[in-house]
């Protein structure tokens, strides 16, 4: 016990010598009391418990970090899969558009060639028609004549559409 008090006294004496300026307060008559530091004795059980508690805390933190890493990895993989799927669909759509545009070009070329062929056939048919022979046959053989003014009936349409005639028009 006496040994312990010497250690404590030595500490206080040492601190008193080093902190003399800190203890003295100008203008004050009250002395500042200095607390004696607590001396801990070596307790191996307590240290082992503290170490064990630190280990448990580290393990918990490692588990928590592993869970966070697993969640982060899962989210990252799912995002990467979504991006990959979107890119794959985009490329499929692009190839379908390219294929369809090539088909459209081929069909337009085919349509143009068919139109040109139809126009040439129409001009051949029109070239083969003799309108004078038709007029001659209608007037001389069938007795057709042009209508007189009294036979012509005019119709004023309010709209620029076609008219279906269900009956004969007479005045």
mmCIF file with all atom_site columns, C-alpha atoms in Angstrom, residues 4-143:
data_model
loop_
_atom_site.group_PDB
_atom_site.id
_atom_site.type_symbol
_atom_site.label_atom_id
_atom_site.label_alt_id
_atom_site.label_comp_id
_atom_site.label_asym_id
_atom_site.label_entity_id
_atom_site.label_seq_id
_atom_site.pdbx_PDB_ins_code
_atom_site.Cartn_x
_atom_site.Cartn_y
_atom_site.Cartn_z
_atom_site.occupancy
_atom_site.B_iso_or_equiv
_atom_site.pdbx_formal_charge
_atom_site.auth_seq_id
_atom_site.auth_comp_id
_atom_site.auth_asym_id
_atom_site.auth_atom_id
_atom_site.pdbx_PDB_model_num
ATOM 1   C CA . UNK A 1 4   ? 1.250   2.418   -4.289   1.00 0.00 ? 4   UNK A CA 1
ATOM 2   C CA . UNK A 1 5   ? 0.919   5.738   -2.528   1.00 0.00 ? 5   UNK A CA 1
ATOM 3   C CA . UNK A 1 6   ? 4.493   6.582   -3.519   1.00 0.00 ? 6   UNK A CA 1
ATOM 4   C CA . UNK A 1 7   ? 3.644   5.933   -7.155   1.00 0.00 ? 7   UNK A CA 1
ATOM 5   C CA . UNK A 1 8   ? 0.608   8.125   -6.875   1.00 0.00 ? 8   UNK A CA 1
ATOM 6   C CA . UNK A 1 9   ? 2.575   10.802  -5.010   1.00 0.00 ? 9   UNK A CA 1
ATOM 7   C CA . UNK A 1 10  ? 5.341   10.689  -7.590   1.00 0.00 ? 10  UNK A CA 1
ATOM 8   C CA . UNK A 1 11  ? 2.796   11.173  -10.325  1.00 0.00 ? 11  UNK A CA 1
ATOM 9   C CA . UNK A 1 12  ? 1.172   14.069  -8.585   1.00 0.00 ? 12  UNK A CA 1
ATOM 10  C CA . UNK A 1 13  ? 4.520   15.614  -7.824   1.00 0.00 ? 13  UNK A CA 1
ATOM 11  C CA . UNK A 1 14  ? 5.578   15.229  -11.434  1.00 0.00 ? 14  UNK A CA 1
ATOM 12  C CA . UNK A 1 15  ? 2.366   16.774  -12.674  1.00 0.00 ? 15  UNK A CA 1
ATOM 13  C CA . UNK A 1 16  ? 2.640   19.562  -10.116  1.00 0.00 ? 16  UNK A CA 1
ATOM 14  C CA . UNK A 1 17  ? 6.105   20.424  -11.350  1.00 0.00 ? 17  UNK A CA 1
ATOM 15  C CA . UNK A 1 18  ? 5.128   20.381  -15.036  1.00 0.00 ? 18  UNK A CA 1
ATOM 16  C CA . UNK A 1 19  ? 1.751   22.085  -14.675  1.00 0.00 ? 19  UNK A CA 1
ATOM 17  C CA . UNK A 1 20  ? 2.626   24.853  -12.184  1.00 0.00 ? 20  UNK A CA 1
ATOM 18  C CA . UNK A 1 21  ? 1.640   27.544  -14.681  1.00 0.00 ? 21  UNK A CA 1
ATOM 19  C CA . UNK A 1 22  ? -1.596  25.785  -15.450  1.00 0.00 ? 22  UNK A CA 1
ATOM 20  C CA . UNK A 1 23  ? -2.542  25.528  -11.750  1.00 0.00 ? 23  UNK A CA 1
ATOM 21  C CA . UNK A 1 24  ? -2.028  29.166  -10.889  1.00 0.00 ? 24  UNK A CA 1
ATOM 22  C CA . UNK A 1 25  ? -4.853  31.502  -11.718  1.00 0.00 ? 25  UNK A CA 1
ATOM 23  C CA . UNK A 1 26  ? -4.162  35.184  -11.711  1.00 0.00 ? 26  UNK A CA 1
ATOM 24  C CA . UNK A 1 27  ? -6.430  37.219  -9.474   1.00 0.00 ? 27  UNK A CA 1
ATOM 25  C CA . UNK A 1 28  ? -7.886  34.267  -7.652   1.00 0.00 ? 28  UNK A CA 1
ATOM 26  C CA . UNK A 1 29  ? -7.292  33.310  -4.046   1.00 0.00 ? 29  UNK A CA 1
ATOM 27  C CA . UNK A 1 30  ? -8.795  29.846  -4.465   1.00 0.00 ? 30  UNK A CA 1
ATOM 28  C CA . UNK A 1 31  ? -6.429  27.010  -5.170   1.00 0.00 ? 31  UNK A CA 1
ATOM 29  C CA . UNK A 1 32  ? -7.365  24.625  -7.888   1.00 0.00 ? 32  UNK A CA 1
ATOM 30  C CA . UNK A 1 33  ? -7.465  21.067  -6.684   1.00 0.00 ? 33  UNK A CA 1
ATOM 31  C CA . UNK A 1 34  ? -5.834  18.470  -8.850   1.00 0.00 ? 34  UNK A CA 1
ATOM 32  C CA . UNK A 1 35  ? -7.491  15.106  -9.174   1.00 0.00 ? 35  UNK A CA 1
ATOM 33  C CA . UNK A 1 36  ? -5.295  12.107  -8.562   1.00 0.00 ? 36  UNK A CA 1
ATOM 34  C CA . UNK A 1 37  ? -5.274  9.840   -11.614  1.00 0.00 ? 37  UNK A CA 1
ATOM 35  C CA . UNK A 1 38  ? -6.789  6.448   -11.108  1.00 0.00 ? 38  UNK A CA 1
ATOM 36  C CA . UNK A 1 39  ? -4.297  3.623   -11.067  1.00 0.00 ? 39  UNK A CA 1
ATOM 37  C CA . UNK A 1 40  ? -5.501  0.463   -12.728  1.00 0.00 ? 40  UNK A CA 1
ATOM 38  C CA . UNK A 1 41  ? -4.157  -2.841  -11.799  1.00 0.00 ? 41  UNK A CA 1
ATOM 39  C CA . UNK A 1 42  ? -3.540  -5.495  -14.399  1.00 0.00 ? 42  UNK A CA 1
ATOM 40  C CA . UNK A 1 43  ? -6.598  -7.661  -14.766  1.00 0.00 ? 43  UNK A CA 1
ATOM 41  C CA . UNK A 1 44  ? -6.082  -10.319 -17.431  1.00 0.00 ? 44  UNK A CA 1
ATOM 42  C CA . UNK A 1 45  ? -9.737  -11.419 -17.389  1.00 0.00 ? 45  UNK A CA 1
ATOM 43  C CA . UNK A 1 46  ? -10.957 -7.904  -18.068  1.00 0.00 ? 46  UNK A CA 1
ATOM 44  C CA . UNK A 1 47  ? -8.473  -7.433  -20.942  1.00 0.00 ? 47  UNK A CA 1
ATOM 45  C CA . UNK A 1 48  ? -9.453  -10.775 -22.449  1.00 0.00 ? 48  UNK A CA 1
ATOM 46  C CA . UNK A 1 49  ? -13.132 -9.802  -22.234  1.00 0.00 ? 49  UNK A CA 1
ATOM 47  C CA . UNK A 1 50  ? -12.395 -6.481  -23.946  1.00 0.00 ? 50  UNK A CA 1
ATOM 48  C CA . UNK A 1 51  ? -10.464 -8.232  -26.713  1.00 0.00 ? 51  UNK A CA 1
ATOM 49  C CA . UNK A 1 52  ? -13.252 -10.772 -27.154  1.00 0.00 ? 52  UNK A CA 1
ATOM 50  C CA . UNK A 1 53  ? -15.790 -7.970  -27.355  1.00 0.00 ? 53  UNK A CA 1
ATOM 51  C CA . UNK A 1 54  ? -13.651 -6.185  -29.968  1.00 0.00 ? 54  UNK A CA 1
ATOM 52  C CA . UNK A 1 55  ? -13.430 -9.430  -31.953  1.00 0.00 ? 55  UNK A CA 1
ATOM 53  C CA . UNK A 1 56  ? -17.217 -9.834  -31.816  1.00 0.00 ? 56  UNK A CA 1
ATOM 54  C CA . UNK A 1 57  ? -17.665 -6.265  -32.980  1.00 0.00 ? 57  UNK A CA 1
ATOM 55  C CA . UNK A 1 58  ? -15.213 -6.810  -35.856  1.00 0.00 ? 58  UNK A CA 1
ATOM 56  C CA . UNK A 1 59  ? -17.015 -10.022 -36.860  1.00 0.00 ? 59  UNK A CA 1
ATOM 57  C CA . UNK A 1 60  ? -20.371 -8.226  -36.834  1.00 0.00 ? 60  UNK A CA 1
ATOM 58  C CA . UNK A 1 61  ? -18.935 -5.441  -38.949  1.00 0.00 ? 61  UNK A CA 1
ATOM 59  C CA . UNK A 1 62  ? -17.423 -7.958  -41.381  1.00 0.00 ? 62  UNK A CA 1
ATOM 60  C CA . UNK A 1 63  ? -20.775 -9.782  -41.660  1.00 0.00 ? 63  UNK A CA 1
ATOM 61  C CA . UNK A 1 64  ? -22.595 -6.494  -42.207  1.00 0.00 ? 64  UNK A CA 1
ATOM 62  C CA . UNK A 1 65  ? -20.068 -5.458  -44.843  1.00 0.00 ? 65  UNK A CA 1
ATOM 63  C CA . UNK A 1 66  ? -20.411 -8.836  -46.541  1.00 0.00 ? 66  UNK A CA 1
ATOM 64  C CA . UNK A 1 67  ? -24.197 -8.423  -46.609  1.00 0.00 ? 67  UNK A CA 1
ATOM 65  C CA . UNK A 1 68  ? -23.809 -4.951  -48.086  1.00 0.00 ? 68  UNK A CA 1
ATOM 66  C CA . UNK A 1 69  ? -21.342 -6.301  -50.638  1.00 0.00 ? 69  UNK A CA 1
ATOM 67  C CA . UNK A 1 70  ? -23.765 -9.107  -51.555  1.00 0.00 ? 70  UNK A CA 1
ATOM 68  C CA . UNK A 1 71  ? -26.624 -6.651  -52.000  1.00 0.00 ? 71  UNK A CA 1
ATOM 69  C CA . UNK A 1 72  ? -24.409 -4.290  -53.989  1.00 0.00 ? 72  UNK A CA 1
ATOM 70  C CA . UNK A 1 73  ? -23.208 -7.139  -56.193  1.00 0.00 ? 73  UNK A CA 1
ATOM 71  C CA . UNK A 1 74  ? -26.757 -8.382  -56.743  1.00 0.00 ? 74  UNK A CA 1
ATOM 72  C CA . UNK A 1 75  ? -27.980 -4.924  -57.735  1.00 0.00 ? 75  UNK A CA 1
ATOM 73  C CA . UNK A 1 76  ? -24.979 -4.420  -59.994  1.00 0.00 ? 76  UNK A CA 1
ATOM 74  C CA . UNK A 1 77  ? -25.495 -7.773  -61.726  1.00 0.00 ? 77  UNK A CA 1
ATOM 75  C CA . UNK A 1 78  ? -29.217 -7.123  -62.217  1.00 0.00 ? 78  UNK A CA 1
ATOM 76  C CA . UNK A 1 79  ? -28.477 -3.677  -63.694  1.00 0.00 ? 79  UNK A CA 1
ATOM 77  C CA . UNK A 1 80  ? -25.873 -5.172  -66.018  1.00 0.00 ? 80  UNK A CA 1
ATOM 78  C CA . UNK A 1 81  ? -28.363 -7.872  -67.100  1.00 0.00 ? 81  UNK A CA 1
ATOM 79  C CA . UNK A 1 82  ? -31.012 -5.203  -67.781  1.00 0.00 ? 82  UNK A CA 1
ATOM 80  C CA . UNK A 1 83  ? -28.579 -3.151  -69.857  1.00 0.00 ? 83  UNK A CA 1
ATOM 81  C CA . UNK A 1 84  ? -27.539 -6.256  -71.780  1.00 0.00 ? 84  UNK A CA 1
ATOM 82  C CA . UNK A 1 85  ? -31.202 -7.172  -72.463  1.00 0.00 ? 85  UNK A CA 1
ATOM 83  C CA . UNK A 1 86  ? -31.992 -3.643  -73.643  1.00 0.00 ? 86  UNK A CA 1
ATOM 84  C CA . UNK A 1 87  ? -28.961 -3.622  -75.952  1.00 0.00 ? 87  UNK A CA 1
ATOM 85  C CA . UNK A 1 88  ? -29.909 -7.041  -77.336  1.00 0.00 ? 88  UNK A CA 1
ATOM 86  C CA . UNK A 1 89  ? -33.472 -5.876  -78.067  1.00 0.00 ? 89  UNK A CA 1
ATOM 87  C CA . UNK A 1 90  ? -32.169 -2.670  -79.634  1.00 0.00 ? 90  UNK A CA 1
ATOM 88  C CA . UNK A 1 91  ? -29.907 -4.623  -81.963  1.00 0.00 ? 91  UNK A CA 1
ATOM 89  C CA . UNK A 1 92  ? -32.780 -6.959  -82.897  1.00 0.00 ? 92  UNK A CA 1
ATOM 90  C CA . UNK A 1 93  ? -35.015 -3.991  -83.700  1.00 0.00 ? 93  UNK A CA 1
ATOM 91  C CA . UNK A 1 94  ? -32.247 -2.375  -85.742  1.00 0.00 ? 94  UNK A CA 1
ATOM 92  C CA . UNK A 1 95  ? -31.722 -5.549  -87.786  1.00 0.00 ? 95  UNK A CA 1
ATOM 93  C CA . UNK A 1 96  ? -35.497 -5.902  -88.325  1.00 0.00 ? 96  UNK A CA 1
ATOM 94  C CA . UNK A 1 97  ? -35.675 -2.295  -89.514  1.00 0.00 ? 97  UNK A CA 1
ATOM 95  C CA . UNK A 1 98  ? -32.784 -2.845  -91.902  1.00 0.00 ? 98  UNK A CA 1
ATOM 96  C CA . UNK A 1 99  ? -34.373 -6.014  -93.269  1.00 0.00 ? 99  UNK A CA 1
ATOM 97  C CA . UNK A 1 100 ? -37.747 -4.312  -93.661  1.00 0.00 ? 100 UNK A CA 1
ATOM 98  C CA . UNK A 1 101 ? -36.224 -1.274  -95.350  1.00 0.00 ? 101 UNK A CA 1
ATOM 99  C CA . UNK A 1 102 ? -34.477 -3.554  -97.867  1.00 0.00 ? 102 UNK A CA 1
ATOM 100 C CA . UNK A 1 103 ? -37.788 -5.345  -98.475  1.00 0.00 ? 103 UNK A CA 1
ATOM 101 C CA . UNK A 1 104 ? -39.551 -1.990  -98.943  1.00 0.00 ? 104 UNK A CA 1
ATOM 102 C CA . UNK A 1 105 ? -36.938 -0.896  -101.488 1.00 0.00 ? 105 UNK A CA 1
ATOM 103 C CA . UNK A 1 106 ? -37.341 -4.176  -103.401 1.00 0.00 ? 106 UNK A CA 1
ATOM 104 C CA . UNK A 1 107 ? -41.147 -3.837  -103.378 1.00 0.00 ? 107 UNK A CA 1
ATOM 105 C CA . UNK A 1 108 ? -40.947 -0.201  -104.547 1.00 0.00 ? 108 UNK A CA 1
ATOM 106 C CA . UNK A 1 109 ? -38.696 -1.233  -107.429 1.00 0.00 ? 109 UNK A CA 1
ATOM 107 C CA . UNK A 1 110 ? -41.143 -4.019  -108.317 1.00 0.00 ? 110 UNK A CA 1
ATOM 108 C CA . UNK A 1 111 ? -44.079 -1.557  -108.140 1.00 0.00 ? 111 UNK A CA 1
ATOM 109 C CA . UNK A 1 112 ? -42.294 0.927   -110.417 1.00 0.00 ? 112 UNK A CA 1
ATOM 110 C CA . UNK A 1 113 ? -41.529 -1.769  -112.972 1.00 0.00 ? 113 UNK A CA 1
ATOM 111 C CA . UNK A 1 114 ? -45.181 -2.974  -112.899 1.00 0.00 ? 114 UNK A CA 1
ATOM 112 C CA . UNK A 1 115 ? -46.437 0.609   -113.340 1.00 0.00 ? 115 UNK A CA 1
ATOM 113 C CA . UNK A 1 116 ? -44.131 1.112   -116.297 1.00 0.00 ? 116 UNK A CA 1
ATOM 114 C CA . UNK A 1 117 ? -45.311 -2.195  -117.797 1.00 0.00 ? 117 UNK A CA 1
ATOM 115 C CA . UNK A 1 118 ? -48.993 -1.228  -117.280 1.00 0.00 ? 118 UNK A CA 1
ATOM 116 C CA . UNK A 1 119 ? -48.408 2.177   -118.899 1.00 0.00 ? 119 UNK A CA 1
ATOM 117 C CA . UNK A 1 120 ? -46.783 0.548   -121.926 1.00 0.00 ? 120 UNK A CA 1
ATOM 118 C CA . UNK A 1 121 ? -49.691 -1.918  -122.256 1.00 0.00 ? 121 UNK A CA 1
ATOM 119 C CA . UNK A 1 122 ? -52.213 0.927   -121.946 1.00 0.00 ? 122 UNK A CA 1
ATOM 120 C CA . UNK A 1 123 ? -50.482 2.963   -124.645 1.00 0.00 ? 123 UNK A CA 1
ATOM 121 C CA . UNK A 1 124 ? -50.447 -0.126  -126.931 1.00 0.00 ? 124 UNK A CA 1
ATOM 122 C CA . UNK A 1 125 ? -54.167 -0.624  -126.332 1.00 0.00 ? 125 UNK A CA 1
ATOM 123 C CA . UNK A 1 126 ? -54.927 3.069   -126.952 1.00 0.00 ? 126 UNK A CA 1
ATOM 124 C CA . UNK A 1 127 ? -52.812 3.008   -130.117 1.00 0.00 ? 127 UNK A CA 1
ATOM 125 C CA . UNK A 1 128 ? -54.823 0.080   -131.410 1.00 0.00 ? 128 UNK A CA 1
ATOM 126 C CA . UNK A 1 129 ? -58.194 1.855   -131.085 1.00 0.00 ? 129 UNK A CA 1
ATOM 127 C CA . UNK A 1 130 ? -59.533 3.541   -134.214 1.00 0.00 ? 130 UNK A CA 1
ATOM 128 C CA . UNK A 1 131 ? -61.885 6.274   -133.020 1.00 0.00 ? 131 UNK A CA 1
ATOM 129 C CA . UNK A 1 132 ? -62.958 7.218   -136.531 1.00 0.00 ? 132 UNK A CA 1
ATOM 130 C CA . UNK A 1 133 ? -64.135 3.665   -137.185 1.00 0.00 ? 133 UNK A CA 1
ATOM 131 C CA . UNK A 1 134 ? -66.120 3.677   -133.953 1.00 0.00 ? 134 UNK A CA 1
ATOM 132 C CA . UNK A 1 135 ? -67.785 7.021   -134.823 1.00 0.00 ? 135 UNK A CA 1
ATOM 133 C CA . UNK A 1 136 ? -68.581 5.838   -138.304 1.00 0.00 ? 136 UNK A CA 1
ATOM 134 C CA . UNK A 1 137 ? -70.145 2.610   -137.058 1.00 0.00 ? 137 UNK A CA 1
ATOM 135 C CA . UNK A 1 138 ? -72.184 4.437   -134.368 1.00 0.00 ? 138 UNK A CA 1
ATOM 136 C CA . UNK A 1 139 ? -73.571 7.087   -136.732 1.00 0.00 ? 139 UNK A CA 1
ATOM 137 C CA . UNK A 1 140 ? -74.066 5.112   -139.961 1.00 0.00 ? 140 UNK A CA 1
ATOM 138 C CA . UNK A 1 141 ? -74.940 1.620   -138.790 1.00 0.00 ? 141 UNK A CA 1
ATOM 139 C CA . UNK A 1 142 ? -76.543 2.238   -135.381 1.00 0.00 ? 142 UNK A CA 1
ATOM 140 C CA . UNK A 1 143 ? -78.160 5.588   -136.140 1.00 0.00 ? 143 UNK A CA 1
#
